[in-house]
Coordinates of C-alpha atoms and ligand atoms in Angstrom, one line a residue:
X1 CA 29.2 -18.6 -27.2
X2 CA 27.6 -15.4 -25.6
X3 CA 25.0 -15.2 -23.1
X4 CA 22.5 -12.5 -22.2
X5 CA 21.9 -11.3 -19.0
X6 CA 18.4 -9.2 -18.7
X7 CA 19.2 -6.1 -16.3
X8 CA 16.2 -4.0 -15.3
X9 CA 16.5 -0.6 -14.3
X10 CA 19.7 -0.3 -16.1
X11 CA 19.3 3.4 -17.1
X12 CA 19.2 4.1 -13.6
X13 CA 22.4 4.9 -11.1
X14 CA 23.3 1.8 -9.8
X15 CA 22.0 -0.4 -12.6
X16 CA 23.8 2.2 -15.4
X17 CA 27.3 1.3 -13.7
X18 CA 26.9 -2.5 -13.3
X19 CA 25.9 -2.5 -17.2
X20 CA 29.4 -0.4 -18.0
X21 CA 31.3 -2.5 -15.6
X22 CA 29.6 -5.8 -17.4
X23 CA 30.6 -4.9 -20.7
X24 CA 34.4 -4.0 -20.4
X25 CA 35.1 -7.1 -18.1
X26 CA 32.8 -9.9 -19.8
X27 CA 33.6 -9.7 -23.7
X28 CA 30.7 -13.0 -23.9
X29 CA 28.2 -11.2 -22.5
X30 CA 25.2 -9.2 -24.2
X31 CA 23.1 -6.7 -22.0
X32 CA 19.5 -6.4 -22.6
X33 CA 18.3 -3.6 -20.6
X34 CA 14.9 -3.3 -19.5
X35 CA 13.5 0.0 -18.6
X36 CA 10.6 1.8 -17.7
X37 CA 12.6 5.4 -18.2
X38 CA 10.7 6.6 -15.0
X39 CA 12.3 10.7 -13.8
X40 CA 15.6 8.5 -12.3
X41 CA 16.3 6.3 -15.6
X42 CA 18.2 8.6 -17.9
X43 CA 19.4 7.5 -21.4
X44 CA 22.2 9.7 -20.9
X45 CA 23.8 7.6 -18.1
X46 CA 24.8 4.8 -20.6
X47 CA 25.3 7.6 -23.6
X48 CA 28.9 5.8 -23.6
X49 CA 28.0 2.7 -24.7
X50 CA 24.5 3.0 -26.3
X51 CA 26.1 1.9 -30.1
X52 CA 27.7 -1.4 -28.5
X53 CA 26.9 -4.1 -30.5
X54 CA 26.6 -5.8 -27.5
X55 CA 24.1 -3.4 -25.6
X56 CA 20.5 -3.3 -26.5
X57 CA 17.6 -1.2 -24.5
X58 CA 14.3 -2.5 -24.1
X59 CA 11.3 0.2 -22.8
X60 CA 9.1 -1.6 -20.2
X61 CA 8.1 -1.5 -16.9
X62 CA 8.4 -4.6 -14.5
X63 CA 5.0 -4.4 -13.6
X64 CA 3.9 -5.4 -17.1
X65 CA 4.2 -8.7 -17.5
X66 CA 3.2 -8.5 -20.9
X67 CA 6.5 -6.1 -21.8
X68 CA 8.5 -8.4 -19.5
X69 CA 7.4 -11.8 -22.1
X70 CA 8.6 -9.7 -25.3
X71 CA 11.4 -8.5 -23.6
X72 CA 12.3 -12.3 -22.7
X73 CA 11.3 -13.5 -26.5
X74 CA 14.9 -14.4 -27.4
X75 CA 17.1 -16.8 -24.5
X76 CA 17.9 -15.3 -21.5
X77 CA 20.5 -16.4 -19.2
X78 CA 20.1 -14.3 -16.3
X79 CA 18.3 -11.5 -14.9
X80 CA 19.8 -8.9 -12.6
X81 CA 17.2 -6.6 -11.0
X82 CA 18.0 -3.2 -10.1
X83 CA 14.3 -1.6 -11.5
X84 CA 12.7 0.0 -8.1
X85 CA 11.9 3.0 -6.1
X86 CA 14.8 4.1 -4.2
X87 CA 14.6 7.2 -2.3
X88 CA 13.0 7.2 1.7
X89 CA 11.9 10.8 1.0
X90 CA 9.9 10.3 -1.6
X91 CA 8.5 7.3 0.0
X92 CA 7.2 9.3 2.6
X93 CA 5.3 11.2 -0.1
X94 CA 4.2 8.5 -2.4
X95 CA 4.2 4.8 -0.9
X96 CA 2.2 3.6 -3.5
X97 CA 4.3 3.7 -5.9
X98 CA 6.9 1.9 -4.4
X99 CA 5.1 -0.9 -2.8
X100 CA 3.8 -1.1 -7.1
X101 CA 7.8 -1.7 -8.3
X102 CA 9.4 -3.3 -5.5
X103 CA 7.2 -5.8 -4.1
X104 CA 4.6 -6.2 -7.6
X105 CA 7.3 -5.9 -9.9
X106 CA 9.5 -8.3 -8.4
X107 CA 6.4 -11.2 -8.5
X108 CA 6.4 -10.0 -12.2
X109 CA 9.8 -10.9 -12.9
X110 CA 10.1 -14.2 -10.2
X111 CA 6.6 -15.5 -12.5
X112 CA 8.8 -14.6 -15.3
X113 CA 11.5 -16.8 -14.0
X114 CA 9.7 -19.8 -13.7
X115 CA 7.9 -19.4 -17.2
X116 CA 11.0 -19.2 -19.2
X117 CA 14.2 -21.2 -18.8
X118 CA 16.3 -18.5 -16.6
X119 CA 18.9 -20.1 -14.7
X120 CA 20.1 -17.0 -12.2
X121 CA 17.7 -14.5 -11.0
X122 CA 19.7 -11.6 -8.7
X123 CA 17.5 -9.4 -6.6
X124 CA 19.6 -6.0 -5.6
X125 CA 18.5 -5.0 -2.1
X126 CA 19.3 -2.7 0.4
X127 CA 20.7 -2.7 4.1
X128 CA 17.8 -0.7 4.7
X129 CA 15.5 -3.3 5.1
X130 CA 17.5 -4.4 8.4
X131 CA 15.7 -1.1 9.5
X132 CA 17.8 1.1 12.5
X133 CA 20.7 -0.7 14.0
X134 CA 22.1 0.6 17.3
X135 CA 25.0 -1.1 17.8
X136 CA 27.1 -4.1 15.8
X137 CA 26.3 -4.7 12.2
X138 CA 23.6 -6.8 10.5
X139 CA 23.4 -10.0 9.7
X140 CA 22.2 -12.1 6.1
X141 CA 20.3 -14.1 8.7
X142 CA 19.3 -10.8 11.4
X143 CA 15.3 -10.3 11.4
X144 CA 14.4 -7.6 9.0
X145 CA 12.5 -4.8 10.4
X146 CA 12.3 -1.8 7.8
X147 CA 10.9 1.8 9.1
X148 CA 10.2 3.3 6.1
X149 CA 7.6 3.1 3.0
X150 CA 10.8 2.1 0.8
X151 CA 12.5 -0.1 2.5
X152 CA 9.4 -2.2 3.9
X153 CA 8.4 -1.9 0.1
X154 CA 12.5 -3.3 -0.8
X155 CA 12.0 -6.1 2.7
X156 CA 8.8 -7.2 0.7
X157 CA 10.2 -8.1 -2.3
X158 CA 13.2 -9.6 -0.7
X159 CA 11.2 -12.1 0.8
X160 CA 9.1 -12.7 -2.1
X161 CA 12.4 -13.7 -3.8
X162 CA 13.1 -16.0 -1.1
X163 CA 10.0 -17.6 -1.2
X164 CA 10.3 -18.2 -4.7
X165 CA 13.6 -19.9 -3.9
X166 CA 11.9 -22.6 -1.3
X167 CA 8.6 -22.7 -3.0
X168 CA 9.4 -23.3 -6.6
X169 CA 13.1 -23.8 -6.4
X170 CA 13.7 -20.5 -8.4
X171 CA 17.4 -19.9 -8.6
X172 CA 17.9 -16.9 -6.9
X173 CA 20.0 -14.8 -4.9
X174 CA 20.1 -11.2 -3.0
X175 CA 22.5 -8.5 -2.7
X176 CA 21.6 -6.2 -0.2
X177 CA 23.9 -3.0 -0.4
X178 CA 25.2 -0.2 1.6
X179 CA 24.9 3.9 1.0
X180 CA 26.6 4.2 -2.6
X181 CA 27.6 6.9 -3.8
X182 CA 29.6 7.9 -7.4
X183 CA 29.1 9.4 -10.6
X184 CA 25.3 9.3 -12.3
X185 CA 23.6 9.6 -9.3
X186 CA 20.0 11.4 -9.3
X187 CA 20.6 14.7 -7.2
X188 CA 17.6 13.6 -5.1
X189 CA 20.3 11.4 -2.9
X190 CA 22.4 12.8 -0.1
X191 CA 25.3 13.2 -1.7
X192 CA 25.1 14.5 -5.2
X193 CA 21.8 16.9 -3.9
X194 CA 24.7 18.4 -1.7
X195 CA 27.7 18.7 -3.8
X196 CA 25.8 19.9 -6.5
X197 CA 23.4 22.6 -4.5
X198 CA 27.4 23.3 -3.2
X199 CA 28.3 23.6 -6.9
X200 CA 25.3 25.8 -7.3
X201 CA 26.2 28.4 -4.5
X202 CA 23.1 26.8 -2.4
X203 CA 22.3 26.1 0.9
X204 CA 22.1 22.3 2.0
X205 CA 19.3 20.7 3.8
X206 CA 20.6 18.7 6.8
X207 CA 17.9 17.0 8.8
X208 CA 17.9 17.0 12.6
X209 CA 21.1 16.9 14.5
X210 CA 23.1 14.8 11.7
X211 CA 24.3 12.2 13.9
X212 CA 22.9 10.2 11.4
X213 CA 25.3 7.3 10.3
X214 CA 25.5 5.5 6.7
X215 CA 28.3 3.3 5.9
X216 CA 29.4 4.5 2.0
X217 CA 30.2 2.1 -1.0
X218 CA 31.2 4.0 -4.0
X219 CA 28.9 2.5 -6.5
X220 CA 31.9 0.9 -8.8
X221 CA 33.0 -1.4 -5.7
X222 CA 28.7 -2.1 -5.4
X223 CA 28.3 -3.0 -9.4
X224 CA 31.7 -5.4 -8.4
X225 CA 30.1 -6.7 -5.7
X226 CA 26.8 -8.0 -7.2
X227 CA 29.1 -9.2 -10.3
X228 CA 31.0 -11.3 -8.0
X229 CA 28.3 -12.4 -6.3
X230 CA 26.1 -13.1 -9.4
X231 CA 28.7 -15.5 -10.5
X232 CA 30.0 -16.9 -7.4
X233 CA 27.1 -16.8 -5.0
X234 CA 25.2 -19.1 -3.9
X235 CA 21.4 -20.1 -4.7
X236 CA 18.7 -19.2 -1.7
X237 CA 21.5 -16.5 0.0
X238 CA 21.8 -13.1 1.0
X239 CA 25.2 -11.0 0.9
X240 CA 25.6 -8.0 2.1
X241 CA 27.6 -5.5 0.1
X242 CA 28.8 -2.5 2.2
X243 CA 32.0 -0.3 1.5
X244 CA 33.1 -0.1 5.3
X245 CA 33.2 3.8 5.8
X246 CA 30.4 4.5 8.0
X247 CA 30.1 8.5 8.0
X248 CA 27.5 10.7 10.1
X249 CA 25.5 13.2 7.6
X250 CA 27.2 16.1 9.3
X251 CA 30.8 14.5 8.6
X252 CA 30.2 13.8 5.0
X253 CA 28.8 17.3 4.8
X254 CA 31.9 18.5 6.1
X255 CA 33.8 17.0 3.8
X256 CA 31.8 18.1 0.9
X257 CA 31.8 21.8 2.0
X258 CA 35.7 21.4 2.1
X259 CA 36.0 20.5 -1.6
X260 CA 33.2 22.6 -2.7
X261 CA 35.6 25.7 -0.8
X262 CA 32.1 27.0 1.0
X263 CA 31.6 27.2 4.7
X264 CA 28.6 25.8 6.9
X265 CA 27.4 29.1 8.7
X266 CA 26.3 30.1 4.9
X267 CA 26.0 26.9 3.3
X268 CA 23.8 24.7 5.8
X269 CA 20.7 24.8 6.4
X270 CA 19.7 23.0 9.7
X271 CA 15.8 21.8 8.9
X272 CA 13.2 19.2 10.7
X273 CA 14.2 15.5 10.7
X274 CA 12.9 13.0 8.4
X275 CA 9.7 11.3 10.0
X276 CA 10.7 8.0 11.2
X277 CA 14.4 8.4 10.3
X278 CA 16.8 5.6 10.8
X279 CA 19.8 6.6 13.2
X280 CA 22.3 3.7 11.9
X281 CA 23.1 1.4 9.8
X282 CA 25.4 -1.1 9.3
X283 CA 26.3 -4.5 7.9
X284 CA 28.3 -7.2 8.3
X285 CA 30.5 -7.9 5.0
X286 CA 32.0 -11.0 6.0
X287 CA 29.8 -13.8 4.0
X288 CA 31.1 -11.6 0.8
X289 CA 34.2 -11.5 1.8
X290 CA 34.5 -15.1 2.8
X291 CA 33.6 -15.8 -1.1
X292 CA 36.2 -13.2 -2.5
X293 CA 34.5 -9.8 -2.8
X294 CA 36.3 -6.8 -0.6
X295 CA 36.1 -3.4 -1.6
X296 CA 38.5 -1.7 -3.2
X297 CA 37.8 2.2 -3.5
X298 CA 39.9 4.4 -0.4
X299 CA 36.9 6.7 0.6
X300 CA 38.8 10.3 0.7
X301 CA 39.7 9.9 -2.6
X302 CA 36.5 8.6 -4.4
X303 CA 34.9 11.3 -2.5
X304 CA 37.0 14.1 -3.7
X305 CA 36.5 12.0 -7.5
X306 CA 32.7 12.0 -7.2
X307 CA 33.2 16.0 -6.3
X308 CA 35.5 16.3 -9.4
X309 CA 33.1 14.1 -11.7
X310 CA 30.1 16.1 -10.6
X311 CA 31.7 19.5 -11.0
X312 CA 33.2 18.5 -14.6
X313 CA 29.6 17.1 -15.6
X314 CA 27.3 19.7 -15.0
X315 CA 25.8 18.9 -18.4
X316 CA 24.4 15.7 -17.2
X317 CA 23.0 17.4 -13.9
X318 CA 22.2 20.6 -14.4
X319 CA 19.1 19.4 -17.0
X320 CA 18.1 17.5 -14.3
X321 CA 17.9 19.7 -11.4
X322 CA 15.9 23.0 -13.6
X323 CA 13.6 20.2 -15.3
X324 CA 11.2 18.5 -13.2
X325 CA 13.2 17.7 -10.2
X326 CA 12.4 21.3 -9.4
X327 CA 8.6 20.7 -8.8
X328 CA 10.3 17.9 -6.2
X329 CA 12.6 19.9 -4.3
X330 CA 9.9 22.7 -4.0
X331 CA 7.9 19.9 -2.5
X332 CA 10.0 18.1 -0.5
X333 CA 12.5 21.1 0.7
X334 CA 10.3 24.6 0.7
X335 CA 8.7 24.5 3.9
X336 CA 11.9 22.8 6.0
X337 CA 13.8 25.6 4.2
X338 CA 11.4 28.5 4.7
Ligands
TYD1 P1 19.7 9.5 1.4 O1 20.8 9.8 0.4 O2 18.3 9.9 1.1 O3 19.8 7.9 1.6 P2 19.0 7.0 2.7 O4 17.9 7.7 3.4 O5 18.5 5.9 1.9 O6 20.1 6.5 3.7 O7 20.1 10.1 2.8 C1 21.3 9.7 3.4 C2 21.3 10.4 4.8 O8 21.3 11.8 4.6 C3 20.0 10.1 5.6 O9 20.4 10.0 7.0 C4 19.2 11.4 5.4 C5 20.2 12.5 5.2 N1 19.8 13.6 4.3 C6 19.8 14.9 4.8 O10 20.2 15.2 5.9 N2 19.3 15.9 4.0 C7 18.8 15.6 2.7 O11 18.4 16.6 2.0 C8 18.9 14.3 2.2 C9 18.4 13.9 0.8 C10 19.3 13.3 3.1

């Protein structure tokens, strides 16, 4: 008998390797994947496995709940949502938009949930929403105080889910994940922006001092993390999913200057810091752990991977970065550079 598991936002980075992941481990499961196509949901992230009998795409946004009821007209199992704005920066520019997806188009789906007969409804999440953490790591149960348009946008849904949970007894669940990084990532993002400006022979952009610290999940041990905690979790909890390397900005540039072969007087570019910038974060694994789920992935070497991948795929980036990413960078980066 196979199921189908509704994943939103699948064409995206994150959402594109859970749906790979899915269909080589679970031969019973079918993958309906519901997308609005927005500038980070690329077709060509799941070019691999588009003709899989067992794949099918589905054009929508989750704000519709019109497109989400087609989308649910034959039985669904389980939904896994990964659909949302993602990146702080262009949060700063553009709140609506995110407070639209995350927080609106999570009520879309929970109402969806308690229409139809859905019997597991996973919210992907961030540790972002535990906002800046000076020392120790967060908590499932620590107060969430986000900083930033996107992840006050991400907290917002979170809770929604949760109320769900006590209000209507929808069966749901939360992953809340740490930096990931890996192959198919929009070059917006920290790393691939660098290694592929890097690639490029272009400067970097590193805000403030770089004493910045994010703790880095390579995004195959992530998609394994909310896999294992899709089918092992528990209703009405949190999990956090982080990949234990915490990394200042200025370390990982480091690194990636090392494996591009350029050096930082010509290749970094000190600009302003990001307003409102979170110093820290980190999380505390062990409710994950404590249900089976480590990490796997040694950091060095999915680094120097994700450097390999990204310098043997420039026909999935380069597109990306001369199209209309451009008009972004000139926005976000031309003054700081100047
Ligand atoms: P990012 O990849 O945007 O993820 P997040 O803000 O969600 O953690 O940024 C990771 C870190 O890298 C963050 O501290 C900001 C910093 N950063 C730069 O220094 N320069 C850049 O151009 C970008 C995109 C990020």
């Amino acid at each position: 008998m196979s199921r189908t598991w509704l994943v939103t936002g699948g064409l995206g980075f994150i959402g594109s390797n859970f749906i790979r992941l899915v269909l080589k481990e679970r031969a019973d499961v079918r993958i309906l994947n519901f997308d609005a196509m927005t500038y980070a949901g690329n077709p060509a992230n799941l070019a691999d496995v588009s003709s899989d009998p067992r794949y099918r795409f589905f054009k929508g946004d989750i704000c519709d709940a019109k497109a989400v009821d087609e989308a649910l007209a034959e039985p669904v199992e389980t939904i896994v949502n990964f659909a949302a704005e993602s990146h702080v920066d262009r949060s700063i520019l553009d709140p609506e938009a995110f407070l639209r997806t995350d927080i609106l188009g999570t009520h879309v789906l929970l109402e969806a949930v308690r229409r139809k007969n859905i019997t597991r409804f996973l919210q992907v999440s961030t540790d972002e929403v535990y906002g800046h953490v000076p020392e120790g790591h967060s908590k499932e149960t620590d107060p969430l105080a986000p900083r930033s348009p996107y992840s006050a946008s991400k907290a917002g849904g979170d809770l929604q889910v949760l109320a769900y949970g006590s209000t209507y007894k929808s069966p749901v669940l939360i992953t809340r994940g740490s930096n990931t990084y890996g192959p198919y990532q929009y070059p917006e993002k920290l790393i691939p922006l660098f290694v592929t400006n890097l690639l490029e022979d272009k400067p970097v952009p590193l805000y403030g001092d770089g004493l910045q610290v994010r703790d880095w999940i390579h995004v195959e041990d992530h998609a394994r993390g909310i896999l294992h905690i899709l089918e092992h979790g528990h209703e009405m909890n949190v999990y956090n999913l982080g990949g234990g390397n915490p990394r200042t900005n200025l370390e990982i540039t480091g690194l990636l200057l090392a494996q591009c072969g350029r050096a930082f007087d010509t290749h970094v570019r000190r600009v302003a810091d990001r307003p409102g910038h979170d110093r820290r974060y980190s999380i505390d694994c062990g409710k994950a752990a404590a249900l089976g789920w480590v990490p796997r992935r040694d950091f060095a070497a999915a680094l120097n991977e994700t450097v390999g991948w990204y310098r043997n795929n420039g026909q999935w980036w380069r597109p990306i970065k001369s199209g209309a990413f451009a008009d972004y960078f000139k926005i976000q980066y031309a003054e700081l550079l100047r």
